[in-house]
Coordinates of C-alpha atoms in Angstrom, one line a residue:
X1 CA -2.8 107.4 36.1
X2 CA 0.7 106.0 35.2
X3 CA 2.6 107.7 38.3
X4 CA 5.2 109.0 36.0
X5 CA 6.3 112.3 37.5
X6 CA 9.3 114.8 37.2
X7 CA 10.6 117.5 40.0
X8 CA 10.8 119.3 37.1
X9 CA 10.6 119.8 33.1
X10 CA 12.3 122.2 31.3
X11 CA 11.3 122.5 28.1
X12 CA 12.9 124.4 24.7
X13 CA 11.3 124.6 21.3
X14 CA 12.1 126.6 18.4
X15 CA 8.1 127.2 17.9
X16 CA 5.2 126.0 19.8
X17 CA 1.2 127.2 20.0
X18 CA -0.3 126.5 23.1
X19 CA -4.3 126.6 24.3
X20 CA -4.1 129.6 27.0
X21 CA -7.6 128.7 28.4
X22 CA -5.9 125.3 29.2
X23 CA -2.2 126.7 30.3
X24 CA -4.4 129.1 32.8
X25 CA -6.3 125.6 34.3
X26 CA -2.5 123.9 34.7
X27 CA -2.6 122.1 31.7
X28 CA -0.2 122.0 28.8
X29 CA -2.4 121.5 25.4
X30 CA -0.2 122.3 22.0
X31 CA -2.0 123.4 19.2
X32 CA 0.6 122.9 16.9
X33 CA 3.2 120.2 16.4
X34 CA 6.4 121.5 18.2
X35 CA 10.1 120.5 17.8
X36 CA 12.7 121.2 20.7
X37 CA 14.0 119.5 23.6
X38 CA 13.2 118.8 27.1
X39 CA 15.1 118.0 30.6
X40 CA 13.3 115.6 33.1
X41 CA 14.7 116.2 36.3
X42 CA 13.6 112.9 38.7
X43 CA 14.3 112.6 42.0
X44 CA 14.9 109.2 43.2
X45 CA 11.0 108.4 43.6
X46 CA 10.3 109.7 40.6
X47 CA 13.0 107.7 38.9
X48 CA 12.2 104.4 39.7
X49 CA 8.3 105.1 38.7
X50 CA 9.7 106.0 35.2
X51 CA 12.1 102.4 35.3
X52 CA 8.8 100.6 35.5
X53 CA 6.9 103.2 33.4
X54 CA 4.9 100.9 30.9
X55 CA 6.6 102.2 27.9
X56 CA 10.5 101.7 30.3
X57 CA 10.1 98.3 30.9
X58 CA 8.4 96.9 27.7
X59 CA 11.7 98.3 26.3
X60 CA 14.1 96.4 29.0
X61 CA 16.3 94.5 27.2
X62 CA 16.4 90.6 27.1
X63 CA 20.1 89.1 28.0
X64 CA 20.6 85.1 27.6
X65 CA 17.0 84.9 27.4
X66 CA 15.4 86.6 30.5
X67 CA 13.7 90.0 30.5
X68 CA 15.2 92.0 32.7
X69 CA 12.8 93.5 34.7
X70 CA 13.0 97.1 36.8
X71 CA 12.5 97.7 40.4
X72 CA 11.4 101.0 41.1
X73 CA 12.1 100.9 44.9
X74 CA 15.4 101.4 46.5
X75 CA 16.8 104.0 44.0
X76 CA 19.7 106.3 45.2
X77 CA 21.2 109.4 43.8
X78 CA 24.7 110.9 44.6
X79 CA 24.5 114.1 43.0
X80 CA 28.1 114.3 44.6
X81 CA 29.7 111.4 42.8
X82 CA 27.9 111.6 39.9
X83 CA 26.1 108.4 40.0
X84 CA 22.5 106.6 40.2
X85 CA 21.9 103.2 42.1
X86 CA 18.9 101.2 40.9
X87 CA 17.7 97.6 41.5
X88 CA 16.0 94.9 39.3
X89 CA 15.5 90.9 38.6
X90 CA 17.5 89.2 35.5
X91 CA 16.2 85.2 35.1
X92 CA 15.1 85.7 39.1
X93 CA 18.4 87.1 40.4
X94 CA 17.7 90.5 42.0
X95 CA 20.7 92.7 40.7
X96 CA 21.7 96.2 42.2
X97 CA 23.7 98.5 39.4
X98 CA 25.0 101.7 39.2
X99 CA 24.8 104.3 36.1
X100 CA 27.1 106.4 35.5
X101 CA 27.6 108.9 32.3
X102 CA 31.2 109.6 30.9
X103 CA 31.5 112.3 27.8
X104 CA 29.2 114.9 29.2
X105 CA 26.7 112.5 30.3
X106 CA 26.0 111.4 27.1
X107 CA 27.5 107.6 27.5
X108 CA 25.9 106.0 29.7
X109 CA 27.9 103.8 31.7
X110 CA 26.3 100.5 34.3
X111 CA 28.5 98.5 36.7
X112 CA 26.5 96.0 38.9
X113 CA 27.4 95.6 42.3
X114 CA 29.7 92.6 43.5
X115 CA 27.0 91.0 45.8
X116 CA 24.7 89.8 42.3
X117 CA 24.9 86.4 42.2
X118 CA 24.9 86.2 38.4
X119 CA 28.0 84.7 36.7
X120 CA 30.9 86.4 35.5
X121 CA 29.5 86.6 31.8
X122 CA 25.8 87.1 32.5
X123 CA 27.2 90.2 34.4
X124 CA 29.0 91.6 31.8
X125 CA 26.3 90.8 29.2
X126 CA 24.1 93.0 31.6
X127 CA 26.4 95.8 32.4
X128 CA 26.3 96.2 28.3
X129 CA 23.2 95.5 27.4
X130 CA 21.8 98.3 30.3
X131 CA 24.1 100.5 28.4
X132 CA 23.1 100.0 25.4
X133 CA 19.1 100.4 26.6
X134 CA 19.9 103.7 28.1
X135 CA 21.8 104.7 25.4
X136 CA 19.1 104.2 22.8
X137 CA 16.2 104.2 25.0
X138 CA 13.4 106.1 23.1
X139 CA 9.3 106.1 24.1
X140 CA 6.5 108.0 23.0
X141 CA 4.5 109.6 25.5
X142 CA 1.2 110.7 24.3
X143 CA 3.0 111.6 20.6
X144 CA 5.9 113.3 22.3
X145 CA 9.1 111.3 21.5
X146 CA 11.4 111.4 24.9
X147 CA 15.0 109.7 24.1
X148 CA 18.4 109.6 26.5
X149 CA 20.2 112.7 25.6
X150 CA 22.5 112.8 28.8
X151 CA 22.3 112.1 32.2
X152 CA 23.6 115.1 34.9
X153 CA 23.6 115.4 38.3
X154 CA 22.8 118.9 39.8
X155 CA 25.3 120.3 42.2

């Protein structure tokens, strides 16, 4: 098992047909190709197992030539300021960063903290390229296609 888990998923399709003999065992088995959407909700566990979810971190982007590469420990959520602290490694500096979403949560925006001893460039070349991998992150989990639609915080 991957770990990758969700408090909760919320899930709307215009059609689905699901195997009832599986739904009734606690499993979800489609039939049919469905189209819809779905909301992960992560706590802050949760979302640092899907940062270093196989899939997340093959897709981490590469800035001046170093992977960056996802911690899934030390991950905070304020719901009340509307922003996500994570942690990670760029060319073996550990990096702490904070995402934020403007526009409805559908831009994601990443400012790293002031104590990443990365210079003045690499940082900004981070802060956009983590924006851009959020922005257009996209994986396929088992044939389902999961993309960043917008990030919210619940109240």
């Amino acid at each position: 098992k991957l770990r990758l888990r969700a408090r909760s998923l919320v899930v709307s399709a215009s059609s689905a047909a699901l195997d009832y003999g599986e739904l009734l065992q606690g499993r979800v088995t489609l039939t049919e190709v469905a189209k819809g959407s779905a909301e992960a909700i992560f706590d802050a566990q949760e979302f640092g197992d899907f940062l270093i979810y196989p899939q997340v971190s093959e897709a981490a982007p590469v800035v001046s030539g170093a992977k960056v590469l996802f911690s899934e420990r030390a991950v905070e959520i304020d719901s009340s300021a509307e922003q996500l602290t994570f942690q990670g490694r760029h060319a073996g500096q550990a990096f702490r960063a904070r995402l934020t979403c403007g526009d409805g949560g559908k831009r994601p925006k990443v400012s790293l903290h002031s104590d990443a001893r990365l210079a003045e460039a690499t940082k900004m070349e981070l802060e956009t390229a983590l924006e851009t991998f959020f922005s257009k992150l996209k994986i396929d989990l088992a044939g389902v296609l999961l993309r960043f639609h917008r990030l919210n915080f619940p109240r």
